[in-house]
GROMACS .gro file of C-alpha atoms in nm:
model
  475
    1MET     CA    1  24.466  -0.040  21.665
    2LEU     CA    2  24.693  -0.287  21.486
    3GLY     CA    3  24.838  -0.435  21.806
    4SER     CA    4  24.501  -0.539  21.942
    5ARG     CA    5  24.414  -0.665  21.600
    6ARG     CA    6  24.701  -0.914  21.604
    7SER     CA    7  24.624  -1.019  21.960
    8ARG     CA    8  24.278  -1.135  21.866
    9ARG     CA    9  24.402  -1.381  21.603
   10ARG     CA   10  24.441  -1.747  21.679
   11LEU     CA   11  24.790  -1.900  21.678
   12THR     CA   12  24.695  -2.117  21.384
   13THR     CA   13  24.636  -1.799  21.181
   14ALA     CA   14  24.994  -1.678  21.246
   15LEU     CA   15  25.138  -2.020  21.157
   16ALA     CA   16  24.940  -2.026  20.834
   17GLY     CA   17  25.076  -1.684  20.757
   18LEU     CA   18  25.431  -1.812  20.808
   19GLY     CA   19  25.366  -2.086  20.554
   20LEU     CA   20  25.223  -1.839  20.308
   21PHE     CA   21  25.538  -1.630  20.337
   22VAL     CA   22  25.736  -1.917  20.188
   23THR     CA   23  25.478  -1.974  19.916
   24GLY     CA   24  25.467  -1.605  19.834
   25ALA     CA   25  25.845  -1.581  19.808
   26ALA     CA   26  25.855  -1.868  19.566
   27LEU     CA   27  25.585  -1.715  19.347
   28GLN     CA   28  25.767  -1.384  19.348
   29VAL     CA   29  26.066  -1.547  19.174
   30THR     CA   30  25.846  -1.681  18.894
   31THR     CA   31  25.676  -1.352  18.810
   32THR     CA   32  25.972  -1.119  18.763
   33ALA     CA   33  26.015  -1.176  18.391
   34THR     CA   34  25.919  -0.907  18.145
   35PRO     CA   35  25.543  -0.926  18.077
   36ALA     CA   36  25.425  -1.009  17.729
   37HIS     CA   37  25.290  -0.696  17.562
   38ALA     CA   38  25.118  -0.595  17.241
   39ALA     CA   39  25.350  -0.472  16.976
   40THR     CA   40  25.317  -0.329  16.619
   41THR     CA   41  25.404  -0.679  16.500
   42HIS     CA   42  25.213  -0.948  16.681
   43ARG     CA   43  25.450  -1.220  16.795
   44VAL     CA   44  25.302  -1.576  16.787
   45LEU     CA   45  25.476  -1.890  16.905
   46PHE     CA   46  25.349  -2.231  16.788
   47ASP     CA   47  25.444  -2.518  17.015
   48ASP     CA   48  25.605  -2.831  16.858
   49GLY     CA   49  25.784  -2.962  17.169
   50HIS     CA   50  25.506  -3.191  17.292
   51ALA     CA   51  25.458  -3.461  17.023
   52GLU     CA   52  25.249  -3.234  16.793
   53GLU     CA   53  25.383  -3.438  16.501
   54ALA     CA   54  25.319  -3.782  16.647
   55GLY     CA   55  25.114  -4.035  16.450
   56ASN     CA   56  24.910  -3.870  16.177
   57ALA     CA   57  24.938  -3.532  16.342
   58ASP     CA   58  25.140  -3.260  16.169
   59TRP     CA   59  25.055  -2.958  16.369
   60ILE     CA   60  25.329  -2.729  16.246
   61ILE     CA   61  25.327  -2.419  16.031
   62SER     CA   62  25.654  -2.519  15.861
   63THR     CA   63  25.927  -2.777  15.873
   64SER     CA   64  26.172  -2.492  15.911
   65LYS     CA   65  26.210  -2.429  16.286
   66PRO     CA   66  26.214  -2.208  16.470
   67ASP     CA   67  26.178  -1.961  16.177
   68PRO     CA   68  25.935  -2.057  15.895
   69LEU     CA   69  26.081  -1.776  15.678
   70SER     CA   70  26.386  -1.992  15.620
   71GLN     CA   71  26.166  -2.225  15.414
   72ASP     CA   72  26.010  -1.938  15.216
   73SER     CA   73  26.053  -1.578  15.316
   74SER     CA   74  25.750  -1.453  15.118
   75PRO     CA   75  25.493  -1.738  15.109
   76SER     CA   76  25.186  -1.685  14.886
   77SER     CA   77  25.015  -2.020  14.924
   78GLU     CA   78  24.985  -2.289  15.196
   79THR     CA   79  25.224  -2.523  15.010
   80ASP     CA   80  25.507  -2.270  15.030
   81TRP     CA   81  25.543  -2.385  15.386
   82THR     CA   82  25.519  -2.753  15.477
   83GLY     CA   83  25.288  -2.854  15.760
   84ALA     CA   84  24.920  -2.918  15.831
   85LEU     CA   85  24.899  -2.568  15.987
   86SER     CA   86  25.076  -2.398  15.699
   87SER     CA   87  24.749  -2.230  15.580
   88TRP     CA   88  24.718  -2.070  15.926
   89GLY     CA   89  25.078  -1.958  15.929
   90VAL     CA   90  25.082  -1.825  15.573
   91ALA     CA   91  24.756  -1.634  15.618
   92LEU     CA   92  24.905  -1.450  15.914
   93GLN     CA   93  25.240  -1.394  15.744
   94LYS     CA   94  25.078  -1.239  15.439
   95THR     CA   95  24.917  -0.963  15.645
   96GLY     CA   96  25.261  -0.823  15.732
   97ASN     CA   97  25.146  -0.782  16.097
   98TYR     CA   98  25.275  -1.106  16.246
   99SER     CA   99  25.609  -1.262  16.341
  100LEU     CA  100  25.580  -1.638  16.371
  101LYS     CA  101  25.813  -1.890  16.535
  102THR     CA  102  25.803  -2.258  16.640
  103ALA     CA  103  25.921  -2.390  16.972
  104THR     CA  104  26.080  -2.737  16.970
  105SER     CA  105  26.214  -2.755  17.326
  106ALA     CA  106  26.080  -2.696  17.675
  107LEU     CA  107  25.871  -2.382  17.716
  108THR     CA  108  26.023  -2.116  17.941
  109TYR     CA  109  25.932  -1.768  18.067
  110GLY     CA  110  26.200  -1.516  18.160
  111GLY     CA  111  26.494  -1.704  18.004
  112SER     CA  112  26.744  -1.624  17.733
  113SER     CA  113  26.615  -1.853  17.455
  114THR     CA  114  26.489  -1.688  17.138
  115THR     CA  115  26.166  -1.886  17.184
  116ASP     CA  116  26.121  -1.784  17.548
  117LEU     CA  117  25.765  -1.684  17.609
  118SER     CA  118  25.861  -1.333  17.722
  119ASN     CA  119  25.943  -1.262  17.356
  120PHE     CA  120  25.588  -1.337  17.234
  121ASP     CA  121  25.236  -1.210  17.262
  122THR     CA  122  25.058  -1.539  17.197
  123LEU     CA  123  25.131  -1.914  17.255
  124VAL     CA  124  24.947  -2.172  17.043
  125LEU     CA  125  24.919  -2.526  17.183
  126PRO     CA  126  24.791  -2.730  16.888
  127GLU     CA  127  24.686  -3.065  17.043
  128PRO     CA  128  24.985  -3.137  17.266
  129ASN     CA  129  25.041  -3.509  17.330
  130THR     CA  130  25.291  -3.512  17.616
  131LEU     CA  131  25.237  -3.361  17.960
  132PHE     CA  132  25.390  -3.022  18.035
  133THR     CA  133  25.651  -3.032  18.309
  134THR     CA  134  25.598  -2.847  18.636
  135ALA     CA  135  25.833  -2.569  18.519
  136GLU     CA  136  25.656  -2.546  18.184
  137LYS     CA  137  25.317  -2.509  18.345
  138THR     CA  138  25.448  -2.235  18.565
  139ALA     CA  139  25.596  -2.059  18.262
  140ILE     CA  140  25.269  -2.084  18.059
  141MET     CA  141  25.041  -1.969  18.339
  142THR     CA  142  25.270  -1.682  18.438
  143PHE     CA  143  25.296  -1.577  18.071
  144VAL     CA  144  24.915  -1.553  18.049
  145GLN     CA  145  24.880  -1.390  18.391
  146ASN     CA  146  25.123  -1.119  18.281
  147GLY     CA  147  24.938  -1.039  17.961
  148GLY     CA  148  25.005  -1.320  17.711
  149GLY     CA  149  24.746  -1.492  17.491
  150LEU     CA  150  24.697  -1.871  17.513
  151PHE     CA  151  24.534  -2.073  17.232
  152MET     CA  152  24.454  -2.430  17.351
  153ILE     CA  153  24.341  -2.674  17.089
  154SER     CA  154  24.226  -3.017  17.201
  155ASP     CA  155  24.107  -3.336  17.032
  156HIS     CA  156  23.876  -3.613  17.142
  157THR     CA  157  23.943  -3.820  17.451
  158GLY     CA  158  24.163  -4.120  17.369
  159ALA     CA  159  24.355  -3.942  17.093
  160ASP     CA  160  24.690  -4.059  17.233
  161ARG     CA  161  24.897  -4.023  16.920
  162ASN     CA  162  25.227  -4.125  17.074
  163SER     CA  163  25.091  -4.402  17.301
  164ASP     CA  164  25.229  -4.252  17.620
  165GLY     CA  165  24.898  -4.280  17.809
  166GLU     CA  166  24.810  -3.911  17.778
  167ASP     CA  167  24.584  -3.729  17.532
  168ALA     CA  168  24.525  -3.356  17.476
  169VAL     CA  169  24.217  -3.353  17.695
  170GLU     CA  170  24.411  -3.483  17.993
  171ILE     CA  171  24.714  -3.274  17.922
  172LEU     CA  172  24.530  -2.943  17.894
  173ASN     CA  173  24.313  -3.017  18.197
  174ASP     CA  174  24.633  -3.092  18.386
  175LEU     CA  175  24.777  -2.759  18.285
  176MET     CA  176  24.470  -2.583  18.429
  177THR     CA  177  24.432  -2.784  18.747
  178ASN     CA  178  24.782  -2.888  18.847
  179ASN     CA  179  25.014  -2.582  18.830
  180SER     CA  180  25.196  -2.367  19.082
  181VAL     CA  181  25.033  -2.036  18.975
  182ASP     CA  182  24.660  -2.097  19.015
  183SER     CA  183  24.492  -2.441  19.010
  184THR     CA  184  24.148  -2.322  19.123
  185ASP     CA  185  23.982  -2.333  18.781
  186PRO     CA  186  24.167  -2.022  18.663
  187PHE     CA  187  24.006  -1.994  18.320
  188GLY     CA  188  23.652  -2.093  18.423
  189PHE     CA  189  23.615  -2.411  18.218
  190SER     CA  190  23.717  -2.774  18.196
  191ILE     CA  191  23.754  -2.992  17.887
  192ASP     CA  192  23.506  -3.276  17.855
  193SER     CA  193  23.620  -3.639  17.814
  194LEU     CA  194  23.421  -3.699  17.500
  195ASP     CA  195  23.461  -3.827  17.147
  196ILE     CA  196  23.204  -3.655  16.929
  197SER     CA  197  23.221  -3.814  16.586
  198SER     CA  198  23.086  -3.537  16.361
  199GLY     CA  199  22.895  -3.210  16.346
  200TYR     CA  200  22.895  -2.845  16.255
  201PRO     CA  201  22.872  -2.646  16.580
  202ALA     CA  202  22.710  -2.306  16.534
  203ALA     CA  203  22.832  -1.968  16.650
  204ILE     CA  204  22.626  -1.761  16.886
  205SER     CA  205  22.483  -1.429  16.768
  206ASP     CA  206  22.702  -1.147  16.891
  207SER     CA  207  22.791  -0.878  16.640
  208THR     CA  208  23.026  -0.703  16.887
  209ASN     CA  209  23.251  -1.002  16.942
  210THR     CA  210  23.568  -0.966  16.732
  211VAL     CA  211  23.650  -1.333  16.750
  212LEU     CA  212  23.328  -1.407  16.571
  213ASN     CA  213  23.323  -1.084  16.362
  214GLY     CA  214  23.679  -0.976  16.300
  215ALA     CA  215  23.914  -0.856  16.033
  216PHE     CA  216  23.945  -1.210  15.888
  217GLY     CA  217  23.576  -1.262  15.837
  218THR     CA  218  23.247  -1.365  16.005
  219VAL     CA  219  23.223  -1.695  16.187
  220THR     CA  220  22.901  -1.890  16.138
  221LYS     CA  221  22.996  -2.258  16.205
  222SER     CA  222  23.292  -2.474  16.291
  223LEU     CA  223  23.360  -2.843  16.236
  224ILE     CA  224  23.377  -3.151  16.463
  225ALA     CA  225  23.547  -3.459  16.316
  226ASP     CA  226  23.612  -3.657  16.637
  227GLY     CA  227  23.646  -3.384  16.893
  228THR     CA  228  23.519  -3.266  17.231
  229THR     CA  229  23.365  -2.971  17.414
  230ALA     CA  230  23.408  -2.778  17.733
  231THR     CA  231  23.200  -2.722  18.040
  232LEU     CA  232  23.194  -2.353  18.145
  233LYS     CA  233  23.202  -2.245  18.508
  234PRO     CA  234  23.132  -1.871  18.522
  235ALA     CA  235  23.118  -1.883  18.903
  236ASP     CA  236  23.494  -1.950  18.893
  237ASN     CA  237  23.573  -1.693  18.620
  238ALA     CA  238  23.304  -1.448  18.520
  239ASN     CA  239  23.477  -1.372  18.188
  240VAL     CA  240  23.444  -1.719  18.038
  241LYS     CA  241  23.223  -1.717  17.731
  242GLY     CA  242  23.111  -1.982  17.493
  243LEU     CA  243  23.119  -1.865  17.130
  244VAL     CA  244  23.050  -2.186  16.930
  245TYR     CA  245  22.829  -2.466  17.054
  246ARG     CA  246  22.759  -2.828  16.968
  247SER     CA  247  22.413  -2.874  16.823
  248GLY     CA  248  22.152  -2.891  17.098
  249TYR     CA  249  22.373  -2.727  17.363
  250SER     CA  250  22.407  -2.376  17.502
  251GLY     CA  251  22.498  -2.192  17.817
  252ASN     CA  252  22.755  -2.374  18.027
  253THR     CA  253  22.758  -2.708  17.844
  254GLY     CA  254  22.867  -2.814  17.497
  255ALA     CA  255  23.097  -2.520  17.426
  256PHE     CA  256  23.310  -2.614  17.126
  257PHE     CA  257  23.493  -2.281  17.119
  258ALA     CA  258  23.532  -2.058  17.424
  259THR     CA  259  23.726  -1.756  17.541
  260SER     CA  260  23.828  -1.633  17.885
  261THR     CA  261  24.083  -1.421  18.068
  262PHE     CA  262  24.341  -1.482  18.336
  263GLY     CA  263  24.519  -1.199  18.510
  264SER     CA  264  24.604  -0.958  18.231
  265GLY     CA  265  24.597  -1.225  17.958
  266ARG     CA  266  24.347  -1.387  17.725
  267VAL     CA  267  24.264  -1.752  17.662
  268ALA     CA  268  24.090  -1.937  17.378
  269PHE     CA  269  23.984  -2.303  17.360
  270TRP     CA  270  23.887  -2.513  17.057
  271GLY     CA  271  23.763  -2.870  17.097
  272ASP     CA  272  23.912  -3.036  16.789
  273SER     CA  273  24.228  -3.016  16.578
  274SER     CA  274  24.049  -3.104  16.252
  275PRO     CA  275  23.936  -2.747  16.190
  276ILE     CA  276  24.294  -2.621  16.179
  277ASP     CA  277  24.417  -2.907  15.958
  278ASP     CA  278  24.462  -2.779  15.602
  279GLY     CA  279  24.508  -3.125  15.446
  280THR     CA  280  24.871  -3.069  15.352
  281GLY     CA  281  25.182  -3.168  15.541
  282GLN     CA  282  25.480  -3.395  15.547
  283SER     CA  283  25.484  -3.712  15.337
  284GLY     CA  284  25.324  -4.016  15.493
  285ASN     CA  285  25.064  -3.837  15.705
  286THR     CA  286  24.692  -3.891  15.649
  287LEU     CA  287  24.535  -3.548  15.695
  288TYR     CA  288  24.191  -3.388  15.680
  289ASP     CA  289  24.118  -3.055  15.518
  290GLY     CA  290  23.903  -2.887  15.782
  291TRP     CA  291  24.057  -2.541  15.716
  292ASN     CA  292  23.886  -2.525  15.378
  293ASP     CA  293  23.567  -2.715  15.469
  294THR     CA  294  23.287  -2.535  15.283
  295GLY     CA  295  23.034  -2.613  15.555
  296ALA     CA  296  23.226  -2.415  15.814
  297THR     CA  297  23.423  -2.092  15.866
  298ASN     CA  298  23.723  -2.241  16.045
  299ALA     CA  299  23.987  -2.016  15.892
  300ALA     CA  300  23.808  -1.698  16.002
  301LEU     CA  301  23.770  -1.841  16.354
  302ALA     CA  302  24.135  -1.937  16.388
  303LEU     CA  303  24.268  -1.610  16.249
  304ASN     CA  304  24.026  -1.380  16.434
  305ALA     CA  305  24.103  -1.560  16.759
  306THR     CA  306  24.476  -1.530  16.702
  307ALA     CA  307  24.437  -1.156  16.646
  308TRP     CA  308  24.225  -1.123  16.962
  309LEU     CA  309  24.468  -1.320  17.174
  310ALA     CA  310  24.759  -1.105  17.051
  311GLY     CA  311  24.573  -0.792  17.166
  312ASP     CA  312  24.446  -0.683  16.825
  313GLY     CA  313  24.083  -0.568  16.852
  314SER     CA  314  23.854  -0.643  17.142
  315SER     CA  315  23.559  -0.859  17.232
  316SER     CA  316  23.271  -0.862  17.477
  317GLY     CA  317  23.369  -1.219  17.561
  318GLY     CA  318  23.698  -1.286  17.722
  319GLY     CA  319  23.901  -0.970  17.669
  320GLY     CA  320  23.632  -0.704  17.700
  321GLY     CA  321  23.435  -0.463  17.488
  322GLY     CA  322  23.649  -0.161  17.423
  323THR     CA  323  23.699  -0.026  17.072
  324GLY     CA  324  23.944   0.195  16.897
  325THR     CA  325  24.306   0.260  16.987
  326CYS     CA  326  24.430   0.208  17.340
  327THR     CA  327  24.777   0.225  17.491
  328ALA     CA  328  24.840  -0.082  17.699
  329ALA     CA  329  24.906   0.013  18.062
  330GLN     CA  330  24.849  -0.076  18.430
  331LEU     CA  331  24.647   0.204  18.588
  332LEU     CA  332  24.639   0.145  18.962
  333GLY     CA  333  24.880   0.337  19.179
  334ASN     CA  334  25.079   0.152  19.450
  335PRO     CA  335  24.929  -0.181  19.317
  336GLY     CA  336  25.128  -0.409  19.553
  337PHE     CA  337  25.105  -0.166  19.852
  338GLU     CA  338  25.488  -0.153  19.875
  339SER     CA  339  25.474   0.229  19.908
  340GLY     CA  340  25.278   0.185  20.231
  341ASN     CA  341  24.969   0.383  20.309
  342THR     CA  342  24.970   0.597  19.994
  343THR     CA  343  24.745   0.633  19.687
  344TRP     CA  344  24.481   0.404  19.839
  345THR     CA  345  24.217   0.524  20.080
  346ALA     CA  346  24.208   0.264  20.360
  347SER     CA  347  24.086   0.206  20.712
  348SER     CA  348  24.338   0.232  20.983
  349GLY     CA  349  24.583  -0.059  20.988
  350VAL     CA  350  24.467  -0.214  20.663
  351ILE     CA  351  24.788  -0.155  20.460
  352THR     CA  352  25.041  -0.332  20.677
  353THR     CA  353  25.363  -0.536  20.705
  354SER     CA  354  25.230  -0.742  20.997
  355SER     CA  355  25.389  -1.085  21.002
  356SER     CA  356  25.069  -1.256  21.122
  357GLU     CA  357  24.947  -1.259  20.764
  358ALA     CA  358  25.217  -1.263  20.498
  359ALA     CA  359  25.216  -1.064  20.173
  360ARG     CA  360  25.205  -1.261  19.853
  361THR     CA  361  25.509  -1.068  19.723
  362GLY     CA  362  25.717  -0.801  19.890
  363SER     CA  363  25.642  -0.686  20.247
  364TYR     CA  364  25.310  -0.501  20.233
  365LYS     CA  365  24.954  -0.619  20.170
  366ALA     CA  366  24.605  -0.497  20.246
  367TRP     CA  367  24.451  -0.691  20.544
  368LEU     CA  368  24.084  -0.629  20.597
  369ASP     CA  369  23.905  -0.750  20.912
  370GLY     CA  370  24.040  -1.038  21.125
  371TYR     CA  371  23.938  -0.895  21.464
  372GLY     CA  372  23.691  -1.164  21.575
  373SER     CA  373  23.439  -0.887  21.664
  374ALA     CA  374  23.194  -0.671  21.472
  375HIS     CA  375  23.410  -0.462  21.241
  376THR     CA  376  23.421  -0.301  20.898
  377ASP     CA  377  23.729  -0.224  20.690
  378THR     CA  378  23.747  -0.053  20.355
  379LEU     CA  379  24.007  -0.006  20.083
  380SER     CA  380  23.953   0.204  19.770
  381GLN     CA  381  24.115   0.389  19.481
  382SER     CA  382  23.968   0.600  19.204
  383VAL     CA  383  24.101   0.542  18.853
  384THR     CA  384  24.026   0.688  18.511
  385ILE     CA  385  23.993   0.425  18.240
  386PRO     CA  386  24.052   0.573  17.891
  387SER     CA  387  23.788   0.544  17.623
  388GLY     CA  388  23.840   0.273  17.364
  389CYS     CA  389  24.010   0.037  17.606
  390SER     CA  390  23.948  -0.319  17.717
  391ALA     CA  391  24.002  -0.327  18.091
  392THR     CA  392  24.065  -0.606  18.339
  393LEU     CA  393  24.077  -0.574  18.720
  394SER     CA  394  24.272  -0.842  18.900
  395PHE     CA  395  24.400  -0.906  19.247
  396TYR     CA  396  24.519  -1.190  19.470
  397LEU     CA  397  24.297  -1.278  19.767
  398HIS     CA  398  24.369  -1.495  20.070
  399VAL     CA  399  24.079  -1.572  20.302
  400ASP     CA  400  24.177  -1.697  20.647
  401THR     CA  401  23.903  -1.779  20.896
  402ALA     CA  402  23.843  -1.926  21.242
  403GLU     CA  403  23.476  -1.999  21.150
  404THR     CA  404  23.396  -2.367  21.135
  405THR     CA  405  23.067  -2.353  20.946
  406THR     CA  406  23.045  -2.490  20.592
  407SER     CA  407  22.715  -2.325  20.509
  408THR     CA  408  22.680  -1.978  20.662
  409ALA     CA  409  22.861  -1.664  20.538
  410TYR     CA  410  22.912  -1.473  20.858
  411ASP     CA  411  23.190  -1.242  20.735
  412LYS     CA  412  23.190  -1.088  20.388
  413LEU     CA  413  23.415  -0.897  20.150
  414THR     CA  414  23.241  -0.708  19.871
  415VAL     CA  415  23.428  -0.588  19.563
  416THR     CA  416  23.284  -0.308  19.352
  417ALA     CA  417  23.394  -0.108  19.049
  418GLY     CA  418  23.191   0.208  19.021
  419SER     CA  419  22.833   0.115  19.095
  420THR     CA  420  22.883  -0.247  18.984
  421THR     CA  421  22.932  -0.527  19.238
  422LEU     CA  422  23.191  -0.763  19.091
  423ALA     CA  423  23.196  -1.026  19.361
  424THR     CA  424  23.126  -1.111  19.723
  425TYR     CA  425  23.354  -1.346  19.919
  426SER     CA  426  23.310  -1.480  20.275
  427ASN     CA  427  23.446  -1.713  20.538
  428LEU     CA  428  23.319  -1.994  20.309
  429ASN     CA  429  23.592  -1.905  20.063
  430ALA     CA  430  23.877  -1.973  20.305
  431ALA     CA  431  24.186  -2.127  20.146
  432SER     CA  432  24.546  -2.205  20.234
  433GLY     CA  433  24.697  -1.955  19.993
  434TYR     CA  434  24.638  -1.663  19.767
  435VAL     CA  435  24.396  -1.707  19.474
  436LEU     CA  436  24.396  -1.484  19.163
  437LYS     CA  437  24.064  -1.305  19.096
  438SER     CA  438  23.999  -1.134  18.761
  439PHE     CA  439  23.714  -0.923  18.621
  440ASP     CA  440  23.634  -0.760  18.295
  441VAL     CA  441  23.556  -0.394  18.365
  442SER     CA  442  23.567  -0.269  18.003
  443SER     CA  443  23.216  -0.126  18.043
  444LEU     CA  444  23.377   0.147  18.259
  445ALA     CA  445  23.599   0.271  17.977
  446GLY     CA  446  23.576   0.644  17.939
  447THR     CA  447  23.484   0.700  18.307
  448THR     CA  448  23.653   0.760  18.643
  449ALA     CA  449  23.547   0.476  18.872
  450THR     CA  450  23.632   0.382  19.228
  451ILE     CA  451  23.759   0.035  19.292
  452ASN     CA  452  23.640  -0.050  19.640
  453PHE     CA  453  23.691  -0.348  19.876
  454SER     CA  454  23.458  -0.356  20.184
  455GLY     CA  455  23.503  -0.619  20.453
  456VAL     CA  456  23.229  -0.667  20.715
  457GLU     CA  457  23.300  -0.900  21.004
  458GLY     CA  458  23.044  -1.051  21.251
  459SER     CA  459  23.060  -1.049  21.627
  460THR     CA  460  23.269  -1.360  21.695
  461LEU     CA  461  23.543  -1.569  21.531
  462GLN     CA  462  23.782  -1.386  21.300
  463THR     CA  463  23.786  -1.385  20.917
  464SER     CA  464  24.072  -1.211  20.745
  465PHE     CA  465  24.052  -1.091  20.382
  466VAL     CA  466  24.411  -1.034  20.262
  467ILE     CA  467  24.469  -0.863  19.928
  468ASP     CA  468  24.791  -0.818  19.732
  469ASP     CA  469  24.928  -0.754  19.382
  470THR     CA  470  24.633  -0.565  19.237
  471ALA     CA  471  24.621  -0.448  18.879
  472LEU     CA  472  24.388  -0.270  18.642
  473ASN     CA  473  24.520  -0.346  18.295
  474VAL     CA  474  24.401  -0.183  17.979
  475SER     CA  475  24.473  -0.274  17.619
   0.00000   0.00000   0.00000
């Protein structure tokens, strides 16, 4: 019974829960904004608030900001808009399916500004050269977590165009590792501190991937002209996928272009700004035309990736493998457990408001195990995933343990979707707060599958597996 369950926990567990209550409340404030969502017109915001025009950089779609249409409302060529990214912008504009804007001030999420991230489906960060503030990092990460697309474009280490001591490698790594939403390698990769002088990285062979084989063409190669790569860490995010690799590299090293997911959103990384440079821009800049380089297919890569990030199409890397038309939705019932012991099938006492372990948001959470004796708890819900959908299962997990070992998994939580085991966590995954977990379950589209959490605890010393804010998002 629940009372005996609480009595078996150590005092330190209760105190840790009290600390988590404060953290959870703070996070709740940051996630109440309207989630980004796919629309008939894909809304893309290009950042120009972080020294993207410093030095010889000119990473803008137009000198008219925030609206490039004020420069030319019906552009037909890259020179109709002024900027080294004008080819990118004009190509999207000409499709009639995109609404493009430029942000020149601090990035926000849930505010009233016309360039607030809640008004967009995709954010492009084209080689930022100043650090994002704490508030901006929270805004960006929450935007992606709630369904937005994030396009991060780096340059080589040492490319400090405004001489402030920070380059894009450091700035983007800081975004991923030093934010208030999730700093535990949320995207499953880190950007390498390298300066690779030249090369034509090759695309992997994957005919189902719409970033490599999309409406804007087929990607065969990209271009490095002083750039870097990323190291992939699929153990941290199983959805990370390298699509284009530096010559001689494969697998988890040397990824020049990669995709991933976070929460309900999608992420893309490119290791150099030269491929998006169209050679035109404002007077006085020395630019390089990588966009039209005949040895590469950079335009197709940039445009296909933009479409994928905005929710157009699908991909077996990053966003999933569904095809066809899908209505974006969140499918789990009672996802934050705030309706109490309904919708879910759970062991006695699992869905609870007990103050010994705090919810991430609201009052309820699912608390499996934590008795300090041999015990098994389960939590499950069956859900029908429509055909033609990309699907992502996500949840927040807090592991609290009295075990002192650093090598033996005595207590385990197994997460399954249908017959597929997605992950196994244990007392070795204990952390001071909730950590977002995300999995691509698009292979289950067209089926009814049971999402199941099973916690098995050993004979002594408690381990608690606390789950909150679940979601199964389809798009």
